[in-house]
Coordinates of N, CA and C in Angstrom, one line a residue:
M1 N -24.6 47.0 -26.4 CA -25.1 46.0 -27.3 C -24.5 44.7 -26.7
I2 N -25.3 43.6 -26.7 CA -24.8 42.3 -26.3 C -24.2 41.6 -27.5
T3 N -23.0 41.3 -27.3 CA -22.3 40.6 -28.4 C -22.1 39.1 -28.0
R4 N -21.7 38.4 -29.0 CA -21.5 36.9 -28.8 C -20.3 36.8 -27.8
R5 N -19.3 37.6 -28.0 CA -18.1 37.6 -27.1 C -18.5 37.8 -25.6
K6 N -19.4 38.7 -25.4 CA -19.9 39.0 -24.0 C -20.7 37.8 -23.4
V7 N -21.5 37.2 -24.3 CA -22.3 36.0 -23.8 C -21.3 34.9 -23.5
V8 N -20.4 34.6 -24.3 CA -19.4 33.5 -24.1 C -18.6 33.9 -22.8
A9 N -18.2 35.1 -22.6 CA -17.4 35.5 -21.5 C -18.3 35.3 -20.2
G10 N -19.5 35.7 -20.3 CA -20.4 35.5 -19.1 C -20.6 34.0 -18.8
I11 N -20.8 33.2 -19.8 CA -21.0 31.8 -19.5 C -19.7 31.2 -18.9
G12 N -18.5 31.6 -19.4 CA -17.3 31.2 -18.9 C -17.1 31.6 -17.4
A13 N -17.4 32.8 -17.1 CA -17.3 33.3 -15.7 C -18.2 32.6 -14.8
A14 N -19.4 32.3 -15.2 CA -20.4 31.6 -14.4 C -19.9 30.1 -14.2
S15 N -19.4 29.5 -15.2 CA -18.8 28.2 -15.1 C -17.6 28.1 -14.1
A16 N -16.8 29.1 -14.2 CA -15.6 29.2 -13.3 C -16.1 29.3 -11.9
C17 N -17.1 30.1 -11.6 CA -17.6 30.3 -10.3 C -18.2 28.9 -9.8
F18 N -18.9 28.3 -10.6 CA -19.5 27.0 -10.2 C -18.4 26.0 -9.9
I19 N -17.5 25.8 -10.8 CA -16.4 24.9 -10.6 C -15.6 25.2 -9.3
A20 N -15.3 26.5 -9.1 CA -14.6 26.9 -7.9 C -15.3 26.5 -6.6
S21 N -16.6 26.8 -6.6 CA -17.4 26.5 -5.4 C -17.5 25.0 -5.2
A22 N -17.6 24.2 -6.2 CA -17.7 22.7 -6.1 C -16.4 22.1 -5.6
A23 N -15.3 22.8 -5.9 CA -14.0 22.3 -5.5 C -13.5 22.7 -4.2
Q24 N -14.3 23.4 -3.4 CA -13.9 23.9 -2.1 C -13.6 22.7 -1.2
P25 N -12.5 22.9 -0.4 CA -12.2 21.8 0.6 C -13.3 21.7 1.6
T26 N -13.3 20.6 2.3 CA -14.3 20.4 3.3 C -14.0 21.2 4.6
R27 N -12.8 21.6 4.8 CA -12.3 22.4 5.9 C -11.9 23.8 5.4
A28 N -12.3 24.8 6.1 CA -11.9 26.1 5.7 C -10.4 26.3 5.7
A29 N -9.9 27.2 4.9 CA -8.5 27.4 4.8 C -7.9 27.8 6.2
G30 N -6.9 27.2 6.6 CA -6.3 27.4 7.9 C -6.9 26.7 9.1
E31 N -8.0 26.0 8.8 CA -8.7 25.2 9.9 C -7.9 23.9 10.1
S32 N -7.5 23.7 11.3 CA -6.7 22.5 11.6 C -7.5 21.2 11.7
L33 N -6.9 20.1 11.6 CA -7.5 18.8 11.8 C -7.8 18.6 13.3
P34 N -8.7 17.8 13.6 CA -9.0 17.5 15.1 C -7.8 16.8 15.7
A35 N -7.7 17.0 17.0 CA -6.6 16.4 17.8 C -6.9 14.9 17.9
V36 N -5.8 14.1 18.0 CA -5.8 12.7 18.1 C -5.3 12.4 19.6
T37 N -6.1 11.7 20.3 CA -5.7 11.3 21.7 C -5.2 9.8 21.5
L38 N -4.0 9.6 21.8 CA -3.3 8.2 21.6 C -3.1 7.6 22.9
H39 N -3.8 6.5 23.2 CA -3.6 5.7 24.4 C -2.6 4.6 24.1
K40 N -1.5 4.5 24.8 CA -0.5 3.6 24.5 C 0.3 3.1 25.7
D41 N 0.8 1.9 25.6 CA 1.7 1.4 26.7 C 3.0 2.2 26.7
P42 N 3.5 2.6 27.8 CA 4.7 3.5 27.8 C 5.9 2.8 27.3
N43 N 5.9 1.5 27.2 CA 7.1 0.7 26.7 C 7.0 0.4 25.2
C44 N 6.0 0.8 24.5 CA 5.8 0.5 23.1 C 6.3 1.6 22.2
D45 N 7.4 1.3 21.4 CA 7.9 2.3 20.5 C 7.1 2.4 19.2
C46 N 6.5 1.3 18.8 CA 5.8 1.4 17.5 C 4.6 2.3 17.6
C47 N 4.0 2.4 18.8 CA 2.9 3.3 19.1 C 3.3 4.8 18.9
T48 N 4.5 5.1 19.5 CA 5.1 6.4 19.3 C 5.4 6.7 17.9
E49 N 5.9 5.7 17.1 CA 6.2 6.0 15.7 C 4.9 6.2 14.9
W50 N 3.8 5.4 15.3 CA 2.5 5.7 14.6 C 2.1 7.1 14.8
G51 N 2.2 7.6 16.1 CA 1.8 9.0 16.4 C 2.6 10.0 15.5
K52 N 3.9 9.7 15.3 CA 4.7 10.6 14.4 C 4.1 10.6 13.0
H53 N 3.7 9.5 12.5 CA 3.1 9.4 11.1 C 1.8 10.3 11.1
I54 N 1.0 10.1 12.1 CA -0.3 10.9 12.1 C 0.0 12.4 12.3
Q55 N 1.0 12.7 13.1 CA 1.4 14.1 13.3 C 1.9 14.7 11.9
A56 N 2.7 13.9 11.2 CA 3.2 14.4 9.9 C 2.1 14.7 8.9
A57 N 0.9 14.0 9.1 CA -0.2 14.2 8.2 C -1.0 15.5 8.6
G58 N -0.6 16.2 9.7 CA -1.2 17.4 10.1 C -2.1 17.3 11.4
F59 N -2.1 16.2 12.0 CA -2.9 16.1 13.3 C -2.0 16.4 14.5
E60 N -2.6 17.0 15.5 CA -2.0 17.2 16.8 C -2.2 15.9 17.6
V61 N -1.2 15.4 18.1 CA -1.3 14.1 18.8 C -1.0 14.3 20.3
H62 N -1.9 13.8 21.1 CA -1.7 13.9 22.6 C -1.6 12.4 23.0
A63 N -0.4 12.0 23.5 CA -0.2 10.7 23.9 C -0.5 10.5 25.4
I64 N -1.2 9.5 25.8 CA -1.5 9.1 27.1 C -0.9 7.8 27.4
Q65 N 0.1 7.7 28.3 CA 0.8 6.5 28.7 C -0.2 5.7 29.6
S66 N -0.4 4.5 29.3 CA -1.3 3.7 30.2 C -1.0 2.2 30.1
K67 N -1.1 1.6 31.3 CA -0.9 0.1 31.4 C -2.2 -0.6 31.2
S68 N -3.3 0.1 31.0 CA -4.6 -0.5 30.9 C -5.3 -0.2 29.6
V69 N -4.6 -0.2 28.5 CA -5.2 0.1 27.2 C -6.2 -1.0 26.8
K70 N -6.0 -2.2 27.2 CA -6.9 -3.3 26.9 C -8.3 -3.0 27.5
A71 N -8.4 -2.5 28.7 CA -9.6 -2.2 29.4 C -10.3 -1.1 28.6
L72 N -9.6 -0.1 28.1 CA -10.1 1.0 27.3 C -10.7 0.4 26.0
K73 N -10.0 -0.5 25.3 CA -10.5 -1.1 24.1 C -11.9 -1.8 24.4
D74 N -12.0 -2.5 25.5 CA -13.3 -3.1 25.8 C -14.4 -2.1 26.0
T75 N -14.1 -1.0 26.7 CA -15.0 0.0 27.0 C -15.5 0.7 25.7
L76 N -14.6 0.9 24.8 CA -14.9 1.6 23.5 C -15.6 0.7 22.5
G77 N -15.6 -0.6 22.7 CA -16.3 -1.6 21.8 C -15.4 -2.1 20.7
V78 N -14.1 -2.1 20.9 CA -13.2 -2.6 19.9 C -13.3 -4.2 19.9
P79 N -13.6 -4.8 18.8 CA -13.7 -6.3 18.7 C -12.3 -6.9 19.0
K80 N -12.3 -7.9 19.8 CA -11.0 -8.5 20.2 C -10.1 -8.9 19.0
D81 N -10.7 -9.4 18.0 CA -9.9 -9.9 16.8 C -9.4 -8.7 16.0
L82 N -9.9 -7.5 16.3 CA -9.3 -6.3 15.5 C -8.4 -5.5 16.4
A83 N -8.1 -6.0 17.6 CA -7.3 -5.2 18.5 C -5.8 -5.1 18.0
G84 N -5.3 -3.9 18.2 CA -3.9 -3.6 17.8 C -3.2 -3.3 19.1
C85 N -2.0 -2.7 19.0 CA -1.3 -2.4 20.2 C -1.6 -1.0 20.9
H86 N -2.3 -0.2 20.2 CA -2.7 1.1 20.7 C -4.1 1.5 20.3
T87 N -4.7 2.4 21.0 CA -6.0 2.9 20.7 C -6.0 4.4 20.7
A88 N -6.6 5.0 19.6 CA -6.6 6.5 19.5 C -8.1 6.9 19.4
I89 N -8.4 8.1 19.8 CA -9.7 8.7 19.6 C -9.5 10.0 18.9
V90 N -10.3 10.2 17.8 CA -10.3 11.4 17.1 C -11.7 11.8 16.6
D91 N -12.2 12.9 17.0 CA -13.5 13.5 16.6 C -14.6 12.5 16.7
G92 N -14.6 11.7 17.8 CA -15.7 10.8 18.1 C -15.4 9.4 17.6
Y93 N -14.4 9.2 16.8 CA -14.1 7.8 16.3 C -13.0 7.2 17.0
V94 N -13.0 5.8 17.1 CA -12.0 5.0 17.7 C -11.1 4.6 16.5
I95 N -9.8 4.7 16.7 CA -8.8 4.3 15.7 C -7.9 3.3 16.4
E96 N -8.0 2.1 15.9 CA -7.3 0.9 16.6 C -6.2 0.4 15.7
G97 N -5.0 0.5 16.3 CA -3.8 -0.1 15.7 C -3.2 0.9 14.6
H98 N -2.5 0.3 13.7 CA -1.6 1.1 12.8 C -2.4 1.6 11.5
V99 N -3.5 2.3 11.8 CA -4.3 2.8 10.7 C -3.5 3.9 10.0
P100 N -3.4 3.9 8.6 CA -2.6 4.9 7.9 C -3.3 6.2 7.9
P101 N -2.5 7.3 7.9 CA -3.1 8.7 7.9 C -4.2 8.9 6.8
D102 N -3.9 8.3 5.6 CA -4.9 8.5 4.5 C -6.3 7.9 4.8
A103 N -6.3 6.8 5.5 CA -7.6 6.2 5.9 C -8.3 7.1 7.0
L104 N -7.5 7.6 7.9 CA -8.0 8.5 8.9 C -8.6 9.8 8.3
L105 N -7.9 10.4 7.4 CA -8.4 11.6 6.7 C -9.7 11.3 5.9
R106 N -9.7 10.1 5.3 CA -11.0 9.7 4.5 C -12.1 9.5 5.5
L107 N -11.9 8.9 6.6 CA -12.9 8.7 7.6 C -13.5 10.0 8.0
L108 N -12.7 11.0 8.3 CA -13.2 12.3 8.8 C -13.9 13.0 7.7
K109 N -13.5 12.8 6.4 CA -14.2 13.4 5.3 C -15.6 12.8 5.1
E110 N -15.6 11.5 5.1 CA -16.9 10.8 4.7 C -17.8 10.7 5.9
R111 N -17.3 10.6 7.1 CA -18.1 10.6 8.4 C -19.2 9.5 8.4
P112 N -18.8 8.2 8.2 CA -19.7 7.1 8.2 C -20.2 6.9 9.6
E113 N -21.4 6.2 9.7 CA -21.9 5.8 11.1 C -21.1 4.6 11.5
A114 N -20.2 4.7 12.4 CA -19.3 3.6 12.8 C -18.7 4.0 14.1
I115 N -18.2 2.9 14.8 CA -17.3 3.2 16.0 C -16.0 3.7 15.5
G116 N -15.4 3.1 14.5 CA -14.1 3.6 14.0 C -13.5 2.6 13.0
L117 N -12.1 2.8 12.9 CA -11.3 2.0 12.0 C -10.3 1.2 12.8
A118 N -9.9 0.0 12.2 CA -8.9 -0.8 12.9 C -8.0 -1.5 11.9
V119 N -6.8 -1.7 12.3 CA -5.8 -2.5 11.6 C -5.5 -3.6 12.6
A120 N -5.9 -4.8 12.4 CA -5.7 -5.9 13.3 C -4.2 -6.3 13.4
G121 N -3.7 -6.6 14.6 CA -2.3 -7.0 14.8 C -1.4 -5.8 14.5
M122 N -0.2 -6.2 14.1 CA 0.9 -5.2 13.8 C 1.6 -5.5 12.5
P123 N 0.9 -5.2 11.4 CA 1.5 -5.6 10.1 C 2.8 -4.9 9.8
M124 N 3.8 -5.7 9.4 CA 5.1 -5.2 9.0 C 5.0 -4.1 8.0
G125 N 5.7 -3.0 8.2 CA 5.7 -1.9 7.2 C 4.5 -1.0 7.3
S126 N 3.6 -1.2 8.1 CA 2.4 -0.3 8.3 C 3.0 0.9 9.1
P127 N 2.2 2.0 9.1 CA 2.7 3.2 9.7 C 3.1 3.0 11.2
G128 N 4.4 3.2 11.5 CA 4.9 3.0 12.9 C 5.6 1.7 13.0
M129 N 5.5 0.8 12.1 CA 6.1 -0.5 12.1 C 7.3 -0.5 11.1
G130 N 8.4 -1.1 11.5 CA 9.5 -1.3 10.6 C 9.3 -2.5 9.7
G131 N 10.4 -2.8 9.0 CA 10.4 -4.1 8.2 C 9.9 -3.9 6.8
T132 N 9.9 -5.0 6.1 CA 9.4 -5.0 4.7 C 7.9 -4.9 4.7
P133 N 7.4 -3.9 4.0 CA 5.9 -3.7 4.0 C 5.2 -4.9 3.5
E134 N 4.1 -5.3 4.2 CA 3.2 -6.4 3.8 C 1.8 -5.8 3.6
E135 N 1.0 -6.4 2.8 CA -0.4 -5.9 2.6 C -1.2 -6.2 3.9
Y136 N -2.1 -5.2 4.1 CA -3.0 -5.4 5.3 C -4.3 -4.6 5.0
D137 N -5.4 -5.0 5.8 CA -6.7 -4.4 5.6 C -7.0 -3.4 6.7
V138 N -7.6 -2.3 6.3 CA -8.2 -1.4 7.3 C -9.7 -1.7 7.3
T139 N -10.2 -1.9 8.5 CA -11.6 -2.3 8.7 C -12.4 -1.2 9.4
L140 N -13.6 -0.9 8.8 CA -14.5 0.0 9.4 C -15.5 -0.9 10.3
F141 N -15.7 -0.5 11.5 CA -16.5 -1.4 12.4 C -17.5 -0.6 13.2
T142 N -18.6 -1.3 13.4 CA -19.7 -0.9 14.3 C -19.8 -1.9 15.4
R143 N -20.8 -1.8 16.3 CA -21.0 -2.9 17.3 C -21.5 -4.2 16.7
T144 N -22.1 -4.1 15.5 CA -22.7 -5.3 14.9 C -22.2 -5.7 13.6
S145 N -21.4 -4.9 13.0 CA -20.9 -5.2 11.6 C -19.5 -4.6 11.4
R146 N -18.9 -5.0 10.3 CA -17.6 -4.5 9.8 C -17.6 -4.6 8.3
Q147 N -16.8 -3.8 7.7 CA -16.6 -3.8 6.3 C -15.2 -3.3 6.0
S148 N -14.7 -3.6 4.8 CA -13.4 -3.2 4.4 C -13.4 -1.7 4.1
F149 N -12.4 -1.0 4.6 CA -12.2 0.4 4.3 C -11.0 0.7 3.4
G150 N -10.4 -0.4 3.0 CA -9.3 -0.3 2.1 C -8.2 -1.3 2.4
R151 N -7.4 -1.7 1.4 CA -6.3 -2.6 1.5 C -5.1 -1.7 1.3
Y152 N -4.0 -1.9 2.1 CA -2.9 -1.0 2.1 C -1.6 -1.8 2.1
R153 N -0.5 -1.2 1.6 CA 0.8 -1.6 1.7 C 1.6 -0.4 2.2
A154 N 2.3 -0.5 3.3 CA 2.9 0.7 4.0 C 1.7 1.7 4.2
S155 N 1.9 2.9 3.7 CA 0.8 3.9 3.9 C 0.0 4.1 2.6
T156 N 0.2 3.3 1.7 CA -0.4 3.5 0.3 C -1.6 2.5 0.2
R157 N -2.8 3.1 -0.2 CA -3.9 2.3 -0.5 C -3.8 1.6 -1.8
I158 N -4.0 0.3 -1.8 CA -3.8 -0.5 -3.1 C -5.1 -1.2 -3.5
G159 N -6.1 -1.0 -2.7 CA -7.4 -1.6 -3.0 C -8.5 -1.2 -2.1

């Protein structure tokens, strides 16, 4: 006999299955993040420190020491006014400058049509930079446009 208790239990079980399936992460359990190839000047310590921040977020970082990072930026389509001190490539995207790990993870989750993300200059307190943290923008850019991808202080998104 079907009782009210059985109907409620069935609805609850179905709801739990639906909620569990909707909450699945975008990556399978145990699946690692894509590797980050970091192109940097061999004499730049903040680039190395940025790589450590990205590594701490779960990325494998492969650093390539290069005296011609500027030429790479030009080839990859990084706008001159968005140039930082290092350039990274991850899963087809260009990551320019001191982009925080949170923004990189969001980029890979949302997968927008873009060349990549940039933090112009070298903001104090951004990932890899020392000093008192100041606010800075992360910019999503294409060959013809750009838009804000978030405002940050240190590694924390504030807007």
